[in-house]
Coordinates of C-alpha atoms and ligand atoms in Angstrom, one line a residue:
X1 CA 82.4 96.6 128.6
X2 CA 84.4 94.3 130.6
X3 CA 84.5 90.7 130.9
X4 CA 84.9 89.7 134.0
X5 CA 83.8 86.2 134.1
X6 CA 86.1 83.3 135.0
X7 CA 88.6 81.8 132.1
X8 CA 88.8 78.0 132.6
X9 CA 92.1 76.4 132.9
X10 CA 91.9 74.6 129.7
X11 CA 89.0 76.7 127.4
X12 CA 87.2 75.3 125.2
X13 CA 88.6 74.1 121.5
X14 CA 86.8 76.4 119.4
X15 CA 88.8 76.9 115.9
X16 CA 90.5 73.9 113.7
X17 CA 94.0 74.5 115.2
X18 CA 92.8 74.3 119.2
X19 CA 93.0 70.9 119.6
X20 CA 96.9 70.1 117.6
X21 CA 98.0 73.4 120.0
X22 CA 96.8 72.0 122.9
X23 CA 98.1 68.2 122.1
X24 CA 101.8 70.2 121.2
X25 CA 101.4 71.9 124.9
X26 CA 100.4 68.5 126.3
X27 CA 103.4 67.2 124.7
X28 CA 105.8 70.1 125.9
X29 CA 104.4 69.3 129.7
X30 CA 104.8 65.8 129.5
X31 CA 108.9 66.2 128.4
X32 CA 109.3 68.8 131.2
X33 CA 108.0 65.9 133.5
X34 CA 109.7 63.1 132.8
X35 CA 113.0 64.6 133.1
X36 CA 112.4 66.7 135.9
X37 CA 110.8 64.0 137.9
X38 CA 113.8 61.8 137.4
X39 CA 116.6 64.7 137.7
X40 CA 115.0 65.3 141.1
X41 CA 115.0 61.8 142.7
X42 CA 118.6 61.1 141.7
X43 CA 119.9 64.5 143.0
X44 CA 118.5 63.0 146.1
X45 CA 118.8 58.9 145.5
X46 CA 122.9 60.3 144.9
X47 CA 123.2 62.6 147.8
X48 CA 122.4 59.8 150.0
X49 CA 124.3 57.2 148.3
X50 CA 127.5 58.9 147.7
X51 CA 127.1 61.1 151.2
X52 CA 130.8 61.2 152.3
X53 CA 131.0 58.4 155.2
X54 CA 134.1 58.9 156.6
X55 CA 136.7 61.9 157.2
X56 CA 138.7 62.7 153.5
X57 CA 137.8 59.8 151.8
X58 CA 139.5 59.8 148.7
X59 CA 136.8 58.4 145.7
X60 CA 136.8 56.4 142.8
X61 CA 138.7 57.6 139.6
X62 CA 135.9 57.8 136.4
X63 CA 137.2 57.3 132.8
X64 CA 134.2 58.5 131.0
X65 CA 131.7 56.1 128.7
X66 CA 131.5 57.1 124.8
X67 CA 128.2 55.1 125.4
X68 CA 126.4 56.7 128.3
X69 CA 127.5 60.0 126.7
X70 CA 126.7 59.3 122.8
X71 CA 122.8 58.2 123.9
X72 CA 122.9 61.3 126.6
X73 CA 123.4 63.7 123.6
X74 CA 121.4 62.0 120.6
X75 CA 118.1 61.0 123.2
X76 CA 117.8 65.1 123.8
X77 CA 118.4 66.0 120.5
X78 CA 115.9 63.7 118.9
X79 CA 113.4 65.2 121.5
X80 CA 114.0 68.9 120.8
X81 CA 113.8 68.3 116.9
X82 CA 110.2 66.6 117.6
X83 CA 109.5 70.0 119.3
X84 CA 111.1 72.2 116.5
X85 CA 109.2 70.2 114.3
X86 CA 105.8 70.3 115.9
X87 CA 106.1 74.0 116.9
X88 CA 107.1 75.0 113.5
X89 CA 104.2 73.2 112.0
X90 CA 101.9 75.1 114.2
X91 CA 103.6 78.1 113.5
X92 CA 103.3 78.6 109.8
X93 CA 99.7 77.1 109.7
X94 CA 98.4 79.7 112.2
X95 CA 100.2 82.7 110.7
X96 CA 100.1 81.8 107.1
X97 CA 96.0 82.5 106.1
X98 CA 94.8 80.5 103.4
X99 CA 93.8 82.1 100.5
X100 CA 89.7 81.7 100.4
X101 CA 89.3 84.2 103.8
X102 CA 86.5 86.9 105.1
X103 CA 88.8 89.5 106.0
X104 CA 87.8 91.8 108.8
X105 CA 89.5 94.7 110.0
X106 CA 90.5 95.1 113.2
X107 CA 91.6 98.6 115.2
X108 CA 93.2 98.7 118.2
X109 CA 92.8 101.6 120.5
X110 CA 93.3 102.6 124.3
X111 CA 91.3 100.6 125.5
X112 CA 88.8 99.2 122.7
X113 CA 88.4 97.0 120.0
X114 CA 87.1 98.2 116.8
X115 CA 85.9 95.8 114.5
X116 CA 84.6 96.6 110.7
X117 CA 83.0 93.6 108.5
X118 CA 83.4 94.1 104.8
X119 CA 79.5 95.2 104.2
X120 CA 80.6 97.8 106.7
X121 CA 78.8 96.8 109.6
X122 CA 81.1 98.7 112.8
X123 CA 81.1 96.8 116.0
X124 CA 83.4 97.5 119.4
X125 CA 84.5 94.5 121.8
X126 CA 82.4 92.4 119.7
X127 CA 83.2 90.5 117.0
X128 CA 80.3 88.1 115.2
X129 CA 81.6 85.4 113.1
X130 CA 80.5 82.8 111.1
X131 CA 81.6 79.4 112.1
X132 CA 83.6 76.9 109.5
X133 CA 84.6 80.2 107.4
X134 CA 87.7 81.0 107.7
X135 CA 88.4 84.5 109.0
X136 CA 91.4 87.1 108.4
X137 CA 91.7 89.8 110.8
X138 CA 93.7 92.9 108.8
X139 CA 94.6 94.7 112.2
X140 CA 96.6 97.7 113.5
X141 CA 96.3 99.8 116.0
X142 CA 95.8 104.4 116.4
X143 CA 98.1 104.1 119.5
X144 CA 100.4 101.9 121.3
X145 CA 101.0 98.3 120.8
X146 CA 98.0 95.7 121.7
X147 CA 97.5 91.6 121.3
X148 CA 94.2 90.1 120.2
X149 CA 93.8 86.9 122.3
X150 CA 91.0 84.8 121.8
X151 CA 92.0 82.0 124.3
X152 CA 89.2 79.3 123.1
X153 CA 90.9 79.6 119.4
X154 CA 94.6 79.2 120.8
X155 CA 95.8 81.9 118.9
X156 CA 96.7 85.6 119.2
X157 CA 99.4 88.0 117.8
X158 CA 100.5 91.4 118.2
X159 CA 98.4 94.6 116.5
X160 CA 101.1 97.2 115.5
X161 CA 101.4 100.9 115.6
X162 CA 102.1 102.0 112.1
X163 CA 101.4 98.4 110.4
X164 CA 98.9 96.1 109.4
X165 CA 99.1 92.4 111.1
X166 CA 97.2 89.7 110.2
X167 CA 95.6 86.5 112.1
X168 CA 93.2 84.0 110.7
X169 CA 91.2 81.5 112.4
X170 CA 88.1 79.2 111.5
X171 CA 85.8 78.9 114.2
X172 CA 84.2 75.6 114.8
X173 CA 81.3 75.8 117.3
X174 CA 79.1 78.6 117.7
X175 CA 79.3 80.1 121.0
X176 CA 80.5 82.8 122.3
X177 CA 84.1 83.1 123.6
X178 CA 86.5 85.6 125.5
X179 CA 88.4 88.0 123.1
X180 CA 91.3 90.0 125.2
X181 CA 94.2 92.8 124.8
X182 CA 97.5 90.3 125.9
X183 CA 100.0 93.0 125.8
X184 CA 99.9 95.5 128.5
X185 CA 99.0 99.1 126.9
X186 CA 98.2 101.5 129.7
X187 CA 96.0 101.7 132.7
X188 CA 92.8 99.8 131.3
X189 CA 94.6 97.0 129.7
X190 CA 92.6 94.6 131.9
X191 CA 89.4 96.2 130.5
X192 CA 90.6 96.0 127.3
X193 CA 88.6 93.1 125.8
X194 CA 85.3 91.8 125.0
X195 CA 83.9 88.6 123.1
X196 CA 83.4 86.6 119.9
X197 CA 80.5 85.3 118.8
X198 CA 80.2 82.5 116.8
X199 CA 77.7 82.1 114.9
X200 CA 75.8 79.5 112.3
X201 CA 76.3 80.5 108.7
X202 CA 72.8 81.3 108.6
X203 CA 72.5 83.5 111.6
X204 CA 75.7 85.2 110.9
X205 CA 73.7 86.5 107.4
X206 CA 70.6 87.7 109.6
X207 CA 72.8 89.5 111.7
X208 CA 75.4 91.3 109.3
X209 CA 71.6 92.2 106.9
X210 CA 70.1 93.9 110.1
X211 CA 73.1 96.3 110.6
X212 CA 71.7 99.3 108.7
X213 CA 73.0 101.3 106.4
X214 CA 76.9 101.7 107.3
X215 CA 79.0 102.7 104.4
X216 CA 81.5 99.8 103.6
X217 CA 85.3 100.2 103.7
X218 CA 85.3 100.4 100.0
X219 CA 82.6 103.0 99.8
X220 CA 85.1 104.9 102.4
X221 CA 88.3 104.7 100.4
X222 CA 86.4 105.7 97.6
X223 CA 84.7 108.6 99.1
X224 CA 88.0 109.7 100.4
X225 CA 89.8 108.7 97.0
X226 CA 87.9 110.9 94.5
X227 CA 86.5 113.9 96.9
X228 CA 88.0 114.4 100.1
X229 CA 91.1 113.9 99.4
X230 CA 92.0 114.5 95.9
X231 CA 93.8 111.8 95.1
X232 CA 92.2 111.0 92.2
X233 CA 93.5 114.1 90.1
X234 CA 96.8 112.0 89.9
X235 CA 95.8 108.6 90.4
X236 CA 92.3 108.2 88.4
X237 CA 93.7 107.7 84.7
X238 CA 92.7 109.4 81.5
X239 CA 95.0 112.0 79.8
X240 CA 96.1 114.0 83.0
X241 CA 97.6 111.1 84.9
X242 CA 100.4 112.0 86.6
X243 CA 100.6 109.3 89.2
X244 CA 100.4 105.8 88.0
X245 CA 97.1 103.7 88.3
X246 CA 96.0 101.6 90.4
X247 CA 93.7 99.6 88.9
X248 CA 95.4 96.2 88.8
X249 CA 97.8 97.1 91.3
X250 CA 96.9 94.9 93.9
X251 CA 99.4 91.5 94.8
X252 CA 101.6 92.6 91.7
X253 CA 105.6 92.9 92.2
X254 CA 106.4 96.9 91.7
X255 CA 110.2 98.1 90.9
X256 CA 111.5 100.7 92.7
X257 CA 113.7 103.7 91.6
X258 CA 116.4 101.7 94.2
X259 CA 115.9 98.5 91.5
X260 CA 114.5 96.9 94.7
X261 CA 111.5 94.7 93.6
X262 CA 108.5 94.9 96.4
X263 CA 105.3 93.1 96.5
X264 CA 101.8 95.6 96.1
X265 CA 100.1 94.4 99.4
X266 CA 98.9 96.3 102.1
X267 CA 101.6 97.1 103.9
X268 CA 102.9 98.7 101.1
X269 CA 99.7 100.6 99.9
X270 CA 99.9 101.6 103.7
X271 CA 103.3 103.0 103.6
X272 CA 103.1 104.6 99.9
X273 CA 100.1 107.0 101.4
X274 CA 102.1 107.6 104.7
X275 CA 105.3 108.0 103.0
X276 CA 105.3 107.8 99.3
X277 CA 108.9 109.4 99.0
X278 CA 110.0 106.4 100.8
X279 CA 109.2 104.0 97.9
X280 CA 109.4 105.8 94.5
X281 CA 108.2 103.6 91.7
X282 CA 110.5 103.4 88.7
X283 CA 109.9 105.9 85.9
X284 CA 108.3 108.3 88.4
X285 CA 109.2 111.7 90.5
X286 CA 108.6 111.9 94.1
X287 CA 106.3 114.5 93.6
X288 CA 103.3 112.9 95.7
X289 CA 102.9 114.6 99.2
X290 CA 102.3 112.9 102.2
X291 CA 99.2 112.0 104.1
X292 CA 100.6 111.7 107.5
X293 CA 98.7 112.9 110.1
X294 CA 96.0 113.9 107.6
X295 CA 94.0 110.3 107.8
X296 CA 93.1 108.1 110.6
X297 CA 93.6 104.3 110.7
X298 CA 90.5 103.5 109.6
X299 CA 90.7 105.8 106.7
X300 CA 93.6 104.4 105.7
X301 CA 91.6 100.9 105.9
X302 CA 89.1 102.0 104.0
X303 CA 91.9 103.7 101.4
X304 CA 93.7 100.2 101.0
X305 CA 90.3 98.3 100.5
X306 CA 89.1 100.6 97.6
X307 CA 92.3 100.5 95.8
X308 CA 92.4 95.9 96.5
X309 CA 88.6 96.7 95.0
X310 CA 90.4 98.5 91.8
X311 CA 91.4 94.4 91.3
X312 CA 94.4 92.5 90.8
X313 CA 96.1 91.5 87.6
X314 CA 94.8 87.8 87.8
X315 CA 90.8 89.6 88.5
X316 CA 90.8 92.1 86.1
X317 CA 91.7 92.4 82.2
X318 CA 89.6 95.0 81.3
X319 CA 91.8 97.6 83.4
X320 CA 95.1 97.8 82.3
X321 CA 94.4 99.6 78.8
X322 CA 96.8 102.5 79.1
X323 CA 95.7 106.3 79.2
X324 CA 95.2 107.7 75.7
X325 CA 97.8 109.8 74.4
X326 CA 96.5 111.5 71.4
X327 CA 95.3 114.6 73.0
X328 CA 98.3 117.2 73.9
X329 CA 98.0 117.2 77.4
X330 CA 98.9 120.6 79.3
X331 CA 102.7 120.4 79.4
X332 CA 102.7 121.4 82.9
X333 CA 100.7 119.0 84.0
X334 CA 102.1 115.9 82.5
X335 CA 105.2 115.4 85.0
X336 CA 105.4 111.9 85.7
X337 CA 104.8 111.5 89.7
X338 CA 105.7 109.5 92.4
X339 CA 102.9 107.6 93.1
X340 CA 102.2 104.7 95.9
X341 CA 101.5 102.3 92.7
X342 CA 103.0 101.1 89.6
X343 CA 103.9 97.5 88.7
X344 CA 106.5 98.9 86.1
X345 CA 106.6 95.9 84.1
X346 CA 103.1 96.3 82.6
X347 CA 102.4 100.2 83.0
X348 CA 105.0 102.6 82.0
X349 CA 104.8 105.8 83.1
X350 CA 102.7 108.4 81.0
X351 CA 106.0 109.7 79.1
X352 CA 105.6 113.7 79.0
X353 CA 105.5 114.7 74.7
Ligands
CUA401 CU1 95.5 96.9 124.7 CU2 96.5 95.8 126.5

């Protein structure tokens, strides 16, 4: 599908941040302006008035003014502060999501958008949104590096190979609104794009109930968790733990072997599946093999949902009771193992007997 259609000049201001990012731009244009415009009639106004008249004319001797030059430096630097200051603003309020946010998660590909909502409904170069939520894109991409643009909500960033970038938005008036690919990525980058619709709270319900039966991310992660790919015979607790759990896991600070402290987000739940020797929690062996190659991106999506479902300390009480270690566990089996998860300060590792 490509979108063809024209792109006003100035789109419309669809999300809470469009109209303070168009104001800043407005702002930026009218400082380029009024110096340029002056700059260029005195290079002019003084080429005139100081032409040479006649044959080597010797001219005036300056001395310099502490004045003129004290208000030529402090003018400038009050106006590039207000522009710090204003683009800085902008800046951490557009890449900084809040904390109450639908996430949806967002794949990148040559040349299409793949969109998942959390009930699992799939979509590709469409995205339906409610409007006044606010909306957290968790996106990456299978291939090279691509931008989601959605001009009408001023905001875009760059979708990653091998990471997980996010951008959040609330939408403000349903509609629907050019989404595009703003980083060149191969010969379609031009088709590379589609639309977002947004939608009343109300509709947005109708349509996410009449998407069928799609399994959910969750539902993936687990699926792939306990059968397909075995990760449970480590990771799913009870006497023959080798890897640490998981349940809990999620937004807690985890030691390293290196004594580096890192934060369990997704990025790191990412990596620990891609490269778990690259992270070894303390108290464990790197023992866990890689699954490089072995899951696609949206696996892996669906992975780091399930274990985020497994809760975070703050959600869940009920999961951190440790495994029980009266029964003599296999000897062989009991080597503690690197694992992509342990917050070290709460779980130790199950100790071999
Ligand atoms: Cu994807 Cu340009």
């Amino acid at each position: 599908m490509q979108s063809t259609s024209w792109v006003p000049l100035f789109p419309d201001q669809a999300s809470t941040f469009a109209w303070q990012v168009d104001y800043f731009y407005f702002y930026l244009i009218l400082v380029s302006v009024s110096f340029a415009i002056p700059i260029v009639v005195a290079i002019f106004f003084f080429a005139i008035k100081y032409r040479e008249k006649e044959k080597f004319e010797t001219p005036e001797e300056i001395h310099g003014s502490m004045v003129l030059e004290t208000t030529w430096s402090i003018i400038p630097f009050v106006i590039s502060m207000t522009i710090f200051l204003g683009g800085a603003y902008l800046y951490f309020q557009q890449y900084r999501p809040p904390a109450d946010t639908m996430e949806i998660y967002v794949v990148g590909k040559q040349w299409m958008w793949k969109f998942q909502h959390g009930t699992g409904q799939r979509e590709i170069n469409e995205l339906h949104v409610p409007a006044g939520r606010n909306i957290k894109l968790m996106m990456t991409t299978e291939d090279v590096l691509h931008d989601v643009f959605i001009p009408a909500f001023r905001t875009k960033a760059d979708v990653v190979p091998g990471r997980y970038t996010t951008l959040w938005f609330n939408a403000t008036t349903p509609g629907k609104y050019h989404l595009y690919c703003a980083e060149y990525c191969g010969l379609n980058h031009s088709g590379m794009g589609g639309w977002v619709y947004v939608m009343p709270q109300n509709e947005f319900d109708d349509w996410l109930a009449g998407g069928g039966s799609n399994q959910t991310p969750v539902e993936l992660g687990k699926d792939l968790f306990t059968n397909k790919l075995g990760c449970a015979s480590c990771h799913a607790g009870g006497q023959n733990q080798r890897g640490a759990k998981l349940e809990g896991l999620f937004g807690t600070d985890v030691k390293l072997t290196t004594g580096q402290v890192v934060k369990a987000d997704e990025e790191y739940i990412r990596n620990s599946i891609l490269n778990p020797s690259g992270q070894i929690v303390e108290g464990y062996q790197p023992i866990m093999p890689t699954f490089k190659g072995q899951v696609t991106e949206e696996q892996l999506v669906g992975l780091v949902a399930y274990i985020k479902s497994l809760g975070s300390p703050n959600a869940a009480t009920s999961t951190t009771a440790a495994p029980t270690t009266n029964a003599a566990a296999p000897s062989a089996n009991t080597k503690p193992a690197a694992t992509p998860a342990a917050p070290a300060s709460n779980q130790p590792a199950p100790k071999k007997k």
